[in-house]
PDB file of C-alpha atoms in Angstrom:
ATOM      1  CA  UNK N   1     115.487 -71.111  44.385  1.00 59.00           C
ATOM      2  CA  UNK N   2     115.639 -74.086  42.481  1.00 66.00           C
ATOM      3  CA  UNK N   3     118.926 -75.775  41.457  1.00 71.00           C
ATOM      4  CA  UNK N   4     119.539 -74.867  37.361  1.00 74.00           C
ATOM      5  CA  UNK N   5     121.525 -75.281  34.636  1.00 78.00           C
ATOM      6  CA  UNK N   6     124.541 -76.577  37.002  1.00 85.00           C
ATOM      7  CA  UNK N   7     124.142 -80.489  36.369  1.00 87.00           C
ATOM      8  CA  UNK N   8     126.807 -81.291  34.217  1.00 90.00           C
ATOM      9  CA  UNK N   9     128.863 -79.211  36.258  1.00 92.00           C
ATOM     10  CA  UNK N  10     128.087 -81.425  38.821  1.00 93.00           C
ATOM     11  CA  UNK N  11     128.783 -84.784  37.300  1.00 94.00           C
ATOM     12  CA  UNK N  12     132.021 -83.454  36.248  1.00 95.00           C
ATOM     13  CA  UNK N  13     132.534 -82.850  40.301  1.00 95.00           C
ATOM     14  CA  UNK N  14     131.104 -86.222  41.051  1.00 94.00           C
ATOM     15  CA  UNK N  15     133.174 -87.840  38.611  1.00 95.00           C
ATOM     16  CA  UNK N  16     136.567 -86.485  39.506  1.00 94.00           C
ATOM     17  CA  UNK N  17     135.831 -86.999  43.240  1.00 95.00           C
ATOM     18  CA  UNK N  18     134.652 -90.551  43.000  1.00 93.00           C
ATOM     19  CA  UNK N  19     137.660 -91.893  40.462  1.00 89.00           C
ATOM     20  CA  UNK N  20     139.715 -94.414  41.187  1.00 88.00           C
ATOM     21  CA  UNK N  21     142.594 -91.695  42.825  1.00 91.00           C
ATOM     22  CA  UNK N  22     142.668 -88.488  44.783  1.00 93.00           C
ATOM     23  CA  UNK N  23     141.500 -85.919  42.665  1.00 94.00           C
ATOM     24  CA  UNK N  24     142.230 -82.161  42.872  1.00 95.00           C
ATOM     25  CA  UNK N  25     139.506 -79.544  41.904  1.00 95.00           C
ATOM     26  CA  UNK N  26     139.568 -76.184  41.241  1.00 94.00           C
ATOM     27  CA  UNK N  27     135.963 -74.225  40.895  1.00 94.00           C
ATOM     28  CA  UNK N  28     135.685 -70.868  40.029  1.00 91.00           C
ATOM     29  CA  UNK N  29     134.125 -67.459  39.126  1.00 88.00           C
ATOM     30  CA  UNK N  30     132.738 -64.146  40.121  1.00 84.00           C
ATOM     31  CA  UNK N  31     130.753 -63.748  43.276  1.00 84.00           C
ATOM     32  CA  UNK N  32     127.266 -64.896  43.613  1.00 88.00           C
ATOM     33  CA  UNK N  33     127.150 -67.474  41.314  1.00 89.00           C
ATOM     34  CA  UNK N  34     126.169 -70.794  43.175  1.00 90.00           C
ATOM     35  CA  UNK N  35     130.196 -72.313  43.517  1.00 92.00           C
ATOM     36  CA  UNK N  36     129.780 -72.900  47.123  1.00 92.00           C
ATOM     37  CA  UNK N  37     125.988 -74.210  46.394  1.00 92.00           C
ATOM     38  CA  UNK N  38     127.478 -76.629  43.913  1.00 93.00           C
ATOM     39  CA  UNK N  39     130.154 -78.144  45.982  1.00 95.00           C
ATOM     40  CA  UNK N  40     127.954 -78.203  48.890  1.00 94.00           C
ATOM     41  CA  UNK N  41     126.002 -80.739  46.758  1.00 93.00           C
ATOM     42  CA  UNK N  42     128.476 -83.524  46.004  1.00 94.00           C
ATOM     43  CA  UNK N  43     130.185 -83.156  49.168  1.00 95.00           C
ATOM     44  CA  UNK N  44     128.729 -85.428  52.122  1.00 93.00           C
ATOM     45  CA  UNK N  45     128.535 -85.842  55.430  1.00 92.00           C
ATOM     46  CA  UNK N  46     132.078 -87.578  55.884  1.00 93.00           C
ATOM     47  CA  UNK N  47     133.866 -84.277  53.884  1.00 95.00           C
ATOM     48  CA  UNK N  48     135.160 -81.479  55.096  1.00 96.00           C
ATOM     49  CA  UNK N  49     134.124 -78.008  53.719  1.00 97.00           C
ATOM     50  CA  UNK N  50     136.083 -75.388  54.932  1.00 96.00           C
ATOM     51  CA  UNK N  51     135.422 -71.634  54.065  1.00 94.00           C
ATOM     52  CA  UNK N  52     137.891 -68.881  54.801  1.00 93.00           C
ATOM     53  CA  UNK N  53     138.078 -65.576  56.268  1.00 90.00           C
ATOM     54  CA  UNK N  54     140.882 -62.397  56.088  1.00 88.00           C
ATOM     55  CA  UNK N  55     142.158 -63.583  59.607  1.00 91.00           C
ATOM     56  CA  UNK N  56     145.829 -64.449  60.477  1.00 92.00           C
ATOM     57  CA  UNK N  57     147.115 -67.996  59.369  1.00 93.00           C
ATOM     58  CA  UNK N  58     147.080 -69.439  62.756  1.00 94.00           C
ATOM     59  CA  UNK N  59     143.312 -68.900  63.512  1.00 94.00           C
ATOM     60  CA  UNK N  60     142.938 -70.107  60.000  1.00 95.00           C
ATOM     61  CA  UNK N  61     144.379 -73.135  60.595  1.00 96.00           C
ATOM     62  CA  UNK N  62     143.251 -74.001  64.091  1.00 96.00           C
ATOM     63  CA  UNK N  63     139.306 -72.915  62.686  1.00 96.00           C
ATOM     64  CA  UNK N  64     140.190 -75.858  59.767  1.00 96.00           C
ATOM     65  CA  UNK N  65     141.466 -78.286  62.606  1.00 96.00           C
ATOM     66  CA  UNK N  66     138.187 -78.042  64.389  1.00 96.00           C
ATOM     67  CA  UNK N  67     136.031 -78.977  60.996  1.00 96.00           C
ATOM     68  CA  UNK N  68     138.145 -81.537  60.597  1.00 96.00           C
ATOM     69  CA  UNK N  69     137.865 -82.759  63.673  1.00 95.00           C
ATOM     70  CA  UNK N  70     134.078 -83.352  63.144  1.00 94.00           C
ATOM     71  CA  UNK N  71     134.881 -85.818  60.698  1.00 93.00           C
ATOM     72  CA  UNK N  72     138.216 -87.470  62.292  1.00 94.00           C
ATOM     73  CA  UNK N  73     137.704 -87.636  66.269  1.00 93.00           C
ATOM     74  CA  UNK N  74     140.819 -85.335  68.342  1.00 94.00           C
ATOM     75  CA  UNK N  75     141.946 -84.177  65.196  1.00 95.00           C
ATOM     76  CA  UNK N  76     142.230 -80.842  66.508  1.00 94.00           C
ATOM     77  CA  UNK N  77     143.349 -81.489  70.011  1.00 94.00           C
ATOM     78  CA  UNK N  78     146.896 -81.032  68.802  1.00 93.00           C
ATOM     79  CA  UNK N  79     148.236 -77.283  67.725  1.00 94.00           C
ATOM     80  CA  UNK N  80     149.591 -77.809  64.146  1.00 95.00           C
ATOM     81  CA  UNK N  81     152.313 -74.800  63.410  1.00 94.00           C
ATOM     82  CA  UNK N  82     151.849 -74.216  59.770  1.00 95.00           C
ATOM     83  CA  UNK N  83     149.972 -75.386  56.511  1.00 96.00           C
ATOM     84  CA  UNK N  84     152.558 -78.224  55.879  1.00 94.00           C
ATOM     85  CA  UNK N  85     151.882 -79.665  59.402  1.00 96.00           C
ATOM     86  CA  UNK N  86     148.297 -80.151  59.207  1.00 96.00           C
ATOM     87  CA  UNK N  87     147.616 -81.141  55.622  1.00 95.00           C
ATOM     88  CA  UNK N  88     150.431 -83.819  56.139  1.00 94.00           C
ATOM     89  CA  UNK N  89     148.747 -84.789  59.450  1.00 95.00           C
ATOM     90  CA  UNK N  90     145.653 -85.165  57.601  1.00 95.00           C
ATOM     91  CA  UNK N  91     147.273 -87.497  54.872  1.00 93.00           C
ATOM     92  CA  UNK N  92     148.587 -89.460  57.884  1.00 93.00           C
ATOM     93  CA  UNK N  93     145.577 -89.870  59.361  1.00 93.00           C
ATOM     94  CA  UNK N  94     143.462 -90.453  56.255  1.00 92.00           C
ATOM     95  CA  UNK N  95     141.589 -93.984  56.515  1.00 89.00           C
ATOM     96  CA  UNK N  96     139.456 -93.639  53.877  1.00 90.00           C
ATOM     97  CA  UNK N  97     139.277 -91.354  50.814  1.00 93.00           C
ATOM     98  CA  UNK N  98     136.714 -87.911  51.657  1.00 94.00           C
ATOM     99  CA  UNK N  99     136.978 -84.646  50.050  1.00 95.00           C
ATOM    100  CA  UNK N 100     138.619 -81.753  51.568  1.00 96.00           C
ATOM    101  CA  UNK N 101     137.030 -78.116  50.132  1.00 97.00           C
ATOM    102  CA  UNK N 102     138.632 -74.965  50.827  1.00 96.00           C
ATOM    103  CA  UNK N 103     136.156 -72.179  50.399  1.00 95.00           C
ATOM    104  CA  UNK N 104     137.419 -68.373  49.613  1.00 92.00           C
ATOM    105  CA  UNK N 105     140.960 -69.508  48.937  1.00 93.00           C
ATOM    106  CA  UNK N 106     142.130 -66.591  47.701  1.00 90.00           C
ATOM    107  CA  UNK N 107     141.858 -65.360  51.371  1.00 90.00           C
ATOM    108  CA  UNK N 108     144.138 -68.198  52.957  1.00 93.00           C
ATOM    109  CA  UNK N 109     147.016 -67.895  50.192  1.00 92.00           C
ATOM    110  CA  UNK N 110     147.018 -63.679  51.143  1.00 90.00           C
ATOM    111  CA  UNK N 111     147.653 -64.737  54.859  1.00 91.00           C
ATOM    112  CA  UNK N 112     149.449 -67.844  53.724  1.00 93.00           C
ATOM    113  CA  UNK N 113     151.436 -66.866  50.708  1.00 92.00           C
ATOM    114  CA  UNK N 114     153.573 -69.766  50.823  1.00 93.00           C
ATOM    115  CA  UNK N 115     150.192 -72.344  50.578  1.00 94.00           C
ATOM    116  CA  UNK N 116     150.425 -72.817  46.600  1.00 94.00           C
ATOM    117  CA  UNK N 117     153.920 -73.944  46.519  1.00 94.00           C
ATOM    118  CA  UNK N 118     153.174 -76.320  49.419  1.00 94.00           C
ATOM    119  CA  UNK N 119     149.972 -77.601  47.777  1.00 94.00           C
ATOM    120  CA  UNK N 120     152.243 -78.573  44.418  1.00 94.00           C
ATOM    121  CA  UNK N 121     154.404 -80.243  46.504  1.00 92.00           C
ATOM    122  CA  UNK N 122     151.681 -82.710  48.011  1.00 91.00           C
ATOM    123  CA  UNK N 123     149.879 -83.049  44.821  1.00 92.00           C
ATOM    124  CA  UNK N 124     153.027 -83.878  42.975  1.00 92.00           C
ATOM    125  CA  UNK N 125     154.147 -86.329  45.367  1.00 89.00           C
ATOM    126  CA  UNK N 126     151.079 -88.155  44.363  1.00 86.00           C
ATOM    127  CA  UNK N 127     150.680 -89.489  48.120  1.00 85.00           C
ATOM    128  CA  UNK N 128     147.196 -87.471  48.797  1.00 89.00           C
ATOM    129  CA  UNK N 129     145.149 -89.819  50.192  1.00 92.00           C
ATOM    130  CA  UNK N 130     141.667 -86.988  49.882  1.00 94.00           C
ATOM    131  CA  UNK N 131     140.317 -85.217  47.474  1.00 95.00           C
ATOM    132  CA  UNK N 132     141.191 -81.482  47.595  1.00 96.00           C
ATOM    133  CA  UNK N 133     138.877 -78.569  46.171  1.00 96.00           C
ATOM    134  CA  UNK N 134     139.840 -74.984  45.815  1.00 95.00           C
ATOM    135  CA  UNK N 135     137.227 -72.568  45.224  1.00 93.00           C
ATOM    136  CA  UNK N 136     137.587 -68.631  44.995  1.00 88.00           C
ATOM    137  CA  UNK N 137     135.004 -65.974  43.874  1.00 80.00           C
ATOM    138  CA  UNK N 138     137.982 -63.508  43.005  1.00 71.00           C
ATOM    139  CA  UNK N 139     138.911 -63.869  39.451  1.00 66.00           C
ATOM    140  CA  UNK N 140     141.941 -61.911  39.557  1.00 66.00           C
ATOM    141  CA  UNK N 141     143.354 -63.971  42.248  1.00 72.00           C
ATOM    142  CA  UNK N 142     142.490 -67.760  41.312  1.00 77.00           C
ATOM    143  CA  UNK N 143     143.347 -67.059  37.367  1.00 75.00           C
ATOM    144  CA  UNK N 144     146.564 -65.931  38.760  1.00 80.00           C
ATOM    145  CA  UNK N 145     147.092 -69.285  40.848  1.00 82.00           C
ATOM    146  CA  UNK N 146     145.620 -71.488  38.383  1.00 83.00           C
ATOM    147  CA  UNK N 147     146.105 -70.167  34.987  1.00 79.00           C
ATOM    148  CA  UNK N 148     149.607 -68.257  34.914  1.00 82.00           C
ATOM    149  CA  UNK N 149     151.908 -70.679  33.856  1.00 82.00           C
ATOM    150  CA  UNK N 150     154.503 -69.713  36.764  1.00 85.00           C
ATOM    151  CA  UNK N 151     152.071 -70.623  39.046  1.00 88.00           C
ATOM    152  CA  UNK N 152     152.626 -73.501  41.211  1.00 89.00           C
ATOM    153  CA  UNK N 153     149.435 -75.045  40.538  1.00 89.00           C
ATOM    154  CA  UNK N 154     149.282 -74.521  37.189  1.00 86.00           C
ATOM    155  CA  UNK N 155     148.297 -77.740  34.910  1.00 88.00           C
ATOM    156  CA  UNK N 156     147.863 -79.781  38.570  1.00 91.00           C
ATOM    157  CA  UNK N 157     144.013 -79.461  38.962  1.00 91.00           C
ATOM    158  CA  UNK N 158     142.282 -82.880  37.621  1.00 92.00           C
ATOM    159  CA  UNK N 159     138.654 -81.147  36.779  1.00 93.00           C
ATOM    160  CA  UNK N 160     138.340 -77.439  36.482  1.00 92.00           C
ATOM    161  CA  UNK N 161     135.338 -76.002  36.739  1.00 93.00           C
ATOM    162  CA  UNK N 162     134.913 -72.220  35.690  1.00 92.00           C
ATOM    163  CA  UNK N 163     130.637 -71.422  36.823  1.00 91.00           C
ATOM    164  CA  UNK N 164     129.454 -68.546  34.525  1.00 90.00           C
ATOM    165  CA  UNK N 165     125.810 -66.853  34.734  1.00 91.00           C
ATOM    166  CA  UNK N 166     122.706 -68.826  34.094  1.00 90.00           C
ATOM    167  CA  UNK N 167     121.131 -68.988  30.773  1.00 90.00           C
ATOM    168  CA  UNK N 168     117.790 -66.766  30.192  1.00 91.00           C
ATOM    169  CA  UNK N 169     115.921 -69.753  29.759  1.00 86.00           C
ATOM    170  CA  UNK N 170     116.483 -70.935  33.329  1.00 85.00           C
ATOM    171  CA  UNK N 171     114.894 -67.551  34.104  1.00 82.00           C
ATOM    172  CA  UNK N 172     111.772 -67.899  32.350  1.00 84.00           C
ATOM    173  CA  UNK N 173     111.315 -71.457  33.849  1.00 83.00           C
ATOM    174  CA  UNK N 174     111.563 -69.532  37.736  1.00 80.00           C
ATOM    175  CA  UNK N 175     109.531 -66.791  36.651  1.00 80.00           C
ATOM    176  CA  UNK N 176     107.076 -68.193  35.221  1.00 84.00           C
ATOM    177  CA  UNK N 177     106.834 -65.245  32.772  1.00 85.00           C
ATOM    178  CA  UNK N 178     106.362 -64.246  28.630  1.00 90.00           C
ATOM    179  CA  UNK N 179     109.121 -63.974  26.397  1.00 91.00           C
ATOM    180  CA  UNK N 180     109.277 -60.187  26.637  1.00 93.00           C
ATOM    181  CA  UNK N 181     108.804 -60.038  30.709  1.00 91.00           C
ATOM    182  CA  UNK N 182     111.599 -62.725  30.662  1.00 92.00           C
ATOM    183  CA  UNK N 183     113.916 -60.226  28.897  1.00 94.00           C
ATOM    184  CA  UNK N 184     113.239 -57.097  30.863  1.00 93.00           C
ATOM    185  CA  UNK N 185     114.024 -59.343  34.231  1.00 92.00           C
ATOM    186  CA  UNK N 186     117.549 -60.488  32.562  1.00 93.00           C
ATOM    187  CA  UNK N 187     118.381 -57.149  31.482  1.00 94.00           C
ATOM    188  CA  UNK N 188     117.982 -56.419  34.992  1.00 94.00           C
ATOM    189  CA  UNK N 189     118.981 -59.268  37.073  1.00 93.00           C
ATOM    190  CA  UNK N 190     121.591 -61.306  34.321  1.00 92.00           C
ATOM    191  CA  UNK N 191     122.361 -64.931  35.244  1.00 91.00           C
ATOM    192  CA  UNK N 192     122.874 -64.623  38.778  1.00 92.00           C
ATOM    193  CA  UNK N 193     121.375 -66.929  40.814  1.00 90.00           C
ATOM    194  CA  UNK N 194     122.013 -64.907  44.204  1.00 91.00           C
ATOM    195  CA  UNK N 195     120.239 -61.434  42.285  1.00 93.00           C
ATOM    196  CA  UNK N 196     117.407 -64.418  41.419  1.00 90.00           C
ATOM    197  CA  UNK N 197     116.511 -65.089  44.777  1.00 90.00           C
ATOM    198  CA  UNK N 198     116.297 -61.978  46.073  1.00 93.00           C
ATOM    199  CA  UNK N 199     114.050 -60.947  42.738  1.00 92.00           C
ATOM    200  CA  UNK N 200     111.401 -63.702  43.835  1.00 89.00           C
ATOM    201  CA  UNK N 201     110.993 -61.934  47.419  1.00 91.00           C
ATOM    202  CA  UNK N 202     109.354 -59.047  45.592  1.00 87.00           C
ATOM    203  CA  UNK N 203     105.897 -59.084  43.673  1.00 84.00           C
ATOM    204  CA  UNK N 204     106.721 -56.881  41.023  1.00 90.00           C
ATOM    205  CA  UNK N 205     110.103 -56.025  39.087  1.00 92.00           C
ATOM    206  CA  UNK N 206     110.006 -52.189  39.530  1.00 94.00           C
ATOM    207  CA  UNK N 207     109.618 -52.789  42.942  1.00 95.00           C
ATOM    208  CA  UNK N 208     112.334 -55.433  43.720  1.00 95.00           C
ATOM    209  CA  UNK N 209     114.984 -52.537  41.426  1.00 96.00           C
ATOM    210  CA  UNK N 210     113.578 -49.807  43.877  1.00 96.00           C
ATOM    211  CA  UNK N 211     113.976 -52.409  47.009  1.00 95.00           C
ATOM    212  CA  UNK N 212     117.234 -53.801  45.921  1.00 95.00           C
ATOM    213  CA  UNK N 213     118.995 -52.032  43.892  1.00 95.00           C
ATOM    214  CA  UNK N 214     118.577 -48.172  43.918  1.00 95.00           C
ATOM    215  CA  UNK N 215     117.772 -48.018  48.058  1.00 95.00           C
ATOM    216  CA  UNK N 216     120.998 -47.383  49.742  1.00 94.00           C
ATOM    217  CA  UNK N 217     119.924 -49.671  52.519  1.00 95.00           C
ATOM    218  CA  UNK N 218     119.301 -52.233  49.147  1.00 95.00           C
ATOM    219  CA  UNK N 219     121.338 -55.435  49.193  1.00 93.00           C
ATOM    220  CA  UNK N 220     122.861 -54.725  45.403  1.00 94.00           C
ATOM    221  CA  UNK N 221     123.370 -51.043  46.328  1.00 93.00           C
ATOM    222  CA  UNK N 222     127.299 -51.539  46.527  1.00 90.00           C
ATOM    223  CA  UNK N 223     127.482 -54.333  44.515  1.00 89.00           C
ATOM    224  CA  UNK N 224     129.150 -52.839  41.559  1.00 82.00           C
ATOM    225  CA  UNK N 225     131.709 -51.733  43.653  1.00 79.00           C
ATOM    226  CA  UNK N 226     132.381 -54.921  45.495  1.00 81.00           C
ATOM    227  CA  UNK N 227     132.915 -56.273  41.880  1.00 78.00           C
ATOM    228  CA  UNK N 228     135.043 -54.312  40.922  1.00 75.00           C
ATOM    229  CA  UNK N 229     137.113 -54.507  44.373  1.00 73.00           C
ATOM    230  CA  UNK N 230     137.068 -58.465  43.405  1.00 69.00           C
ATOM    231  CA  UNK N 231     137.892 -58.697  40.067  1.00 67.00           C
ATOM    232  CA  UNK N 232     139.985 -55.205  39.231  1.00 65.00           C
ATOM    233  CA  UNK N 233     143.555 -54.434  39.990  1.00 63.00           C
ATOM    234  CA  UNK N 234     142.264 -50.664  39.109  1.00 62.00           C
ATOM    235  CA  UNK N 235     138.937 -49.933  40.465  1.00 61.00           C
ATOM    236  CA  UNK N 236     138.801 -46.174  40.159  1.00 64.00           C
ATOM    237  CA  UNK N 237     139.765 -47.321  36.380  1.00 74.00           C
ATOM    238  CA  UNK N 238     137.264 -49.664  35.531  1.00 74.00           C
ATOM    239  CA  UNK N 239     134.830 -46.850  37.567  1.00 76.00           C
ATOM    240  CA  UNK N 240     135.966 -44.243  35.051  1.00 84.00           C
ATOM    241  CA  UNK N 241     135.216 -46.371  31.971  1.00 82.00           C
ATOM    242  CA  UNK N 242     132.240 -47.273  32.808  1.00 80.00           C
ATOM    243  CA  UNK N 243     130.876 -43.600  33.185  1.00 84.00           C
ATOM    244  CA  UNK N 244     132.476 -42.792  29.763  1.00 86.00           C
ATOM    245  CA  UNK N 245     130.290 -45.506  28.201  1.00 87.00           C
ATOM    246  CA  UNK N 246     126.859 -44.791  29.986  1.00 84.00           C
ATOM    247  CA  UNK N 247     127.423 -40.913  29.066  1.00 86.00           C
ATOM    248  CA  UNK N 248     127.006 -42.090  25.263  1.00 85.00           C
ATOM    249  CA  UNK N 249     130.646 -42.911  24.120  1.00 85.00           C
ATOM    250  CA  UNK N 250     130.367 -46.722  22.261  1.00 83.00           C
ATOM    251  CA  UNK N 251     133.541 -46.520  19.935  1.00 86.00           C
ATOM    252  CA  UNK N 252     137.168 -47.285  21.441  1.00 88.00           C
ATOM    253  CA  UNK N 253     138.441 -44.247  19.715  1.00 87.00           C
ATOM    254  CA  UNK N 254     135.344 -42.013  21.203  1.00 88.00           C
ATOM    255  CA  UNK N 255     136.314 -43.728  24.547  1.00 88.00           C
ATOM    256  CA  UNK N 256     139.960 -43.004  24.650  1.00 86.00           C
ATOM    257  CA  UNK N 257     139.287 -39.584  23.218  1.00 88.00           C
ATOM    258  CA  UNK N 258     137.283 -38.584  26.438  1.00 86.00           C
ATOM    259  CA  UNK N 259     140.105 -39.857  28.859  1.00 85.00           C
ATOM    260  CA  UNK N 260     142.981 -38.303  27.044  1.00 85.00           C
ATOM    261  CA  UNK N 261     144.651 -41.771  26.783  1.00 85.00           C
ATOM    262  CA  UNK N 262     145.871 -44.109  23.556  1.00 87.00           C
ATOM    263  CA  UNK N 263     143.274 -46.633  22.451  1.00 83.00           C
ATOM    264  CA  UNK N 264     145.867 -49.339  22.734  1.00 83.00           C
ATOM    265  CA  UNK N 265     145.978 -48.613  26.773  1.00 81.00           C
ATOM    266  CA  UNK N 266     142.285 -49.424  27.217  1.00 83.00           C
ATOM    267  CA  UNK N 267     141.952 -52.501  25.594  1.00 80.00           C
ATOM    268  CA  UNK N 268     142.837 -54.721  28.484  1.00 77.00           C
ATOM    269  CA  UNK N 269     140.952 -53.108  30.988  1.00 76.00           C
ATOM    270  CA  UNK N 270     137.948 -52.978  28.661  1.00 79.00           C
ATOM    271  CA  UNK N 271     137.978 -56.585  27.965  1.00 76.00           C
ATOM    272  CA  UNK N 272     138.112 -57.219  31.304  1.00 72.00           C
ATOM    273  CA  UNK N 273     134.932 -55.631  31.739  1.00 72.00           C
ATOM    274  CA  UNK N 274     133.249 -57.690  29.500  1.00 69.00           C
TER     275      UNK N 274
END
């Protein structure tokens, strides 16, 4: 599918990673949204884009050492013990400025708890001789690193770049369809530019909901659930709510009323659901 409504977001990348200093760059937002798609963009052929798994820190770091080593020859002939060892290494042997992405974050800092803390330190020290990007498709987790102010990185990153879903009229422009048509496919499909693509591999839209979304063999079957996994401490919770509000029940009080709990301990999880 075509590239949309992401340029600015990409100048603002482009910018920050071609200024006059190392930059650091945080992108984020919920799954599916084009963040690795936009990085991949700016980043060239002399960066490194790393993207994470739920493995143990020491195959996470020797799996980084190798894509590094694509770009700096023998980089990853040597074992490097921990985080600190290999990011400093990499300062060291740093000849010319490049960008350094690392994909699914969220993942390394649960097998690397003590990553945040030793990112501050390097930023701080203002000796970073690349470009650093974090990205993370769980919103739970990267607000938490990047927006609580207790955080380590909090107030470090240089451009931050939240990606949100795609304007309609992005859709209508792909679809080639009427005002109406254009509607019924958003209602359906929302700004997503993953649920896009896979929209365009069917003829018709009853046929790509039946296909996609309602077969349990569909790619969107689970997807609900995979949100909510991503972006809910409480997913039987936000589960609950959910079926409250497509039984009929629109008003806070009506909701509460149905779950036996005070209003005033479902507006946080209901705003999160927004």
């Amino acid at each position: 599918m075509e590239f949309v409504d992401r340029i600015e977001k990409q100048k603002r990348l482009q910018k920050a990673l071609n200024g006059e200093k190392s930059a650091f760059v945080v992108v984020y937002g919920r799954r599916r949204l084009g963040k690795s798609t936009l990085i991949k963009k700016v980043l060239t052929s002399n960066d490194v884009y790393y993207i994470a798994d739920q493995t143990e820190r020491a195959h996470q770091i020797s799996l980084l050492a190798k894509e590094i080593g694509m770009v700096i020859p023998d980089f990853d002939k040597v074992v490097y013990p921990d985080w600190e060892a290999i990011l400093t290494a990499l300062n060291h042997r740093t000849q010319e400025r490049f960008s350094l992405c690392l994909d699914e974050f969220p993942y390394l800092v649960k097998s690397s708890p003590e990553l945040p803390a030793l990112l501050q330190r390097l930023i701080d020290s203002r000796s970073l001789k690349y470009n650093l990007i974090i990205c993370g498709s769980s919103q739970q987790l990267m607000q938490g690193l990047i927006l609580d102010g207790s955080a380590p990185l909090y107030g470090r990153a240089d451009q931050m770049l939240k990606l949100s879903p795609i304007h309609i009229k992005y859709l209508q422009e792909v679809l080639h369809s009427d005002a109406v048509s254009t509607v019924e496919e958003y209602a359906i499909w929302g700004g997503v530019p993953r649920y896009w693509e896979l929209r365009l591999q069917d003829d018709g839209l009853q046929e790509s909901i039946a296909y996609n979304i309602l077969n349990p063999l569909g790619t969107l079957y689970e997807e609900p659930i995979r949100l909510f996994m991503d972006d809910m401490r409480d997913v039987i919770q936000a589960s609950t709510l959910l079926s409250v509000i497509g039984s009929g029940a629109n008003r806070l009080s009506e909701i509460a009323a149905r779950l036996e709990k005070p209003a005033t301990h479902l507006s946080g999880p209901l705003e999160k659901l927004r």
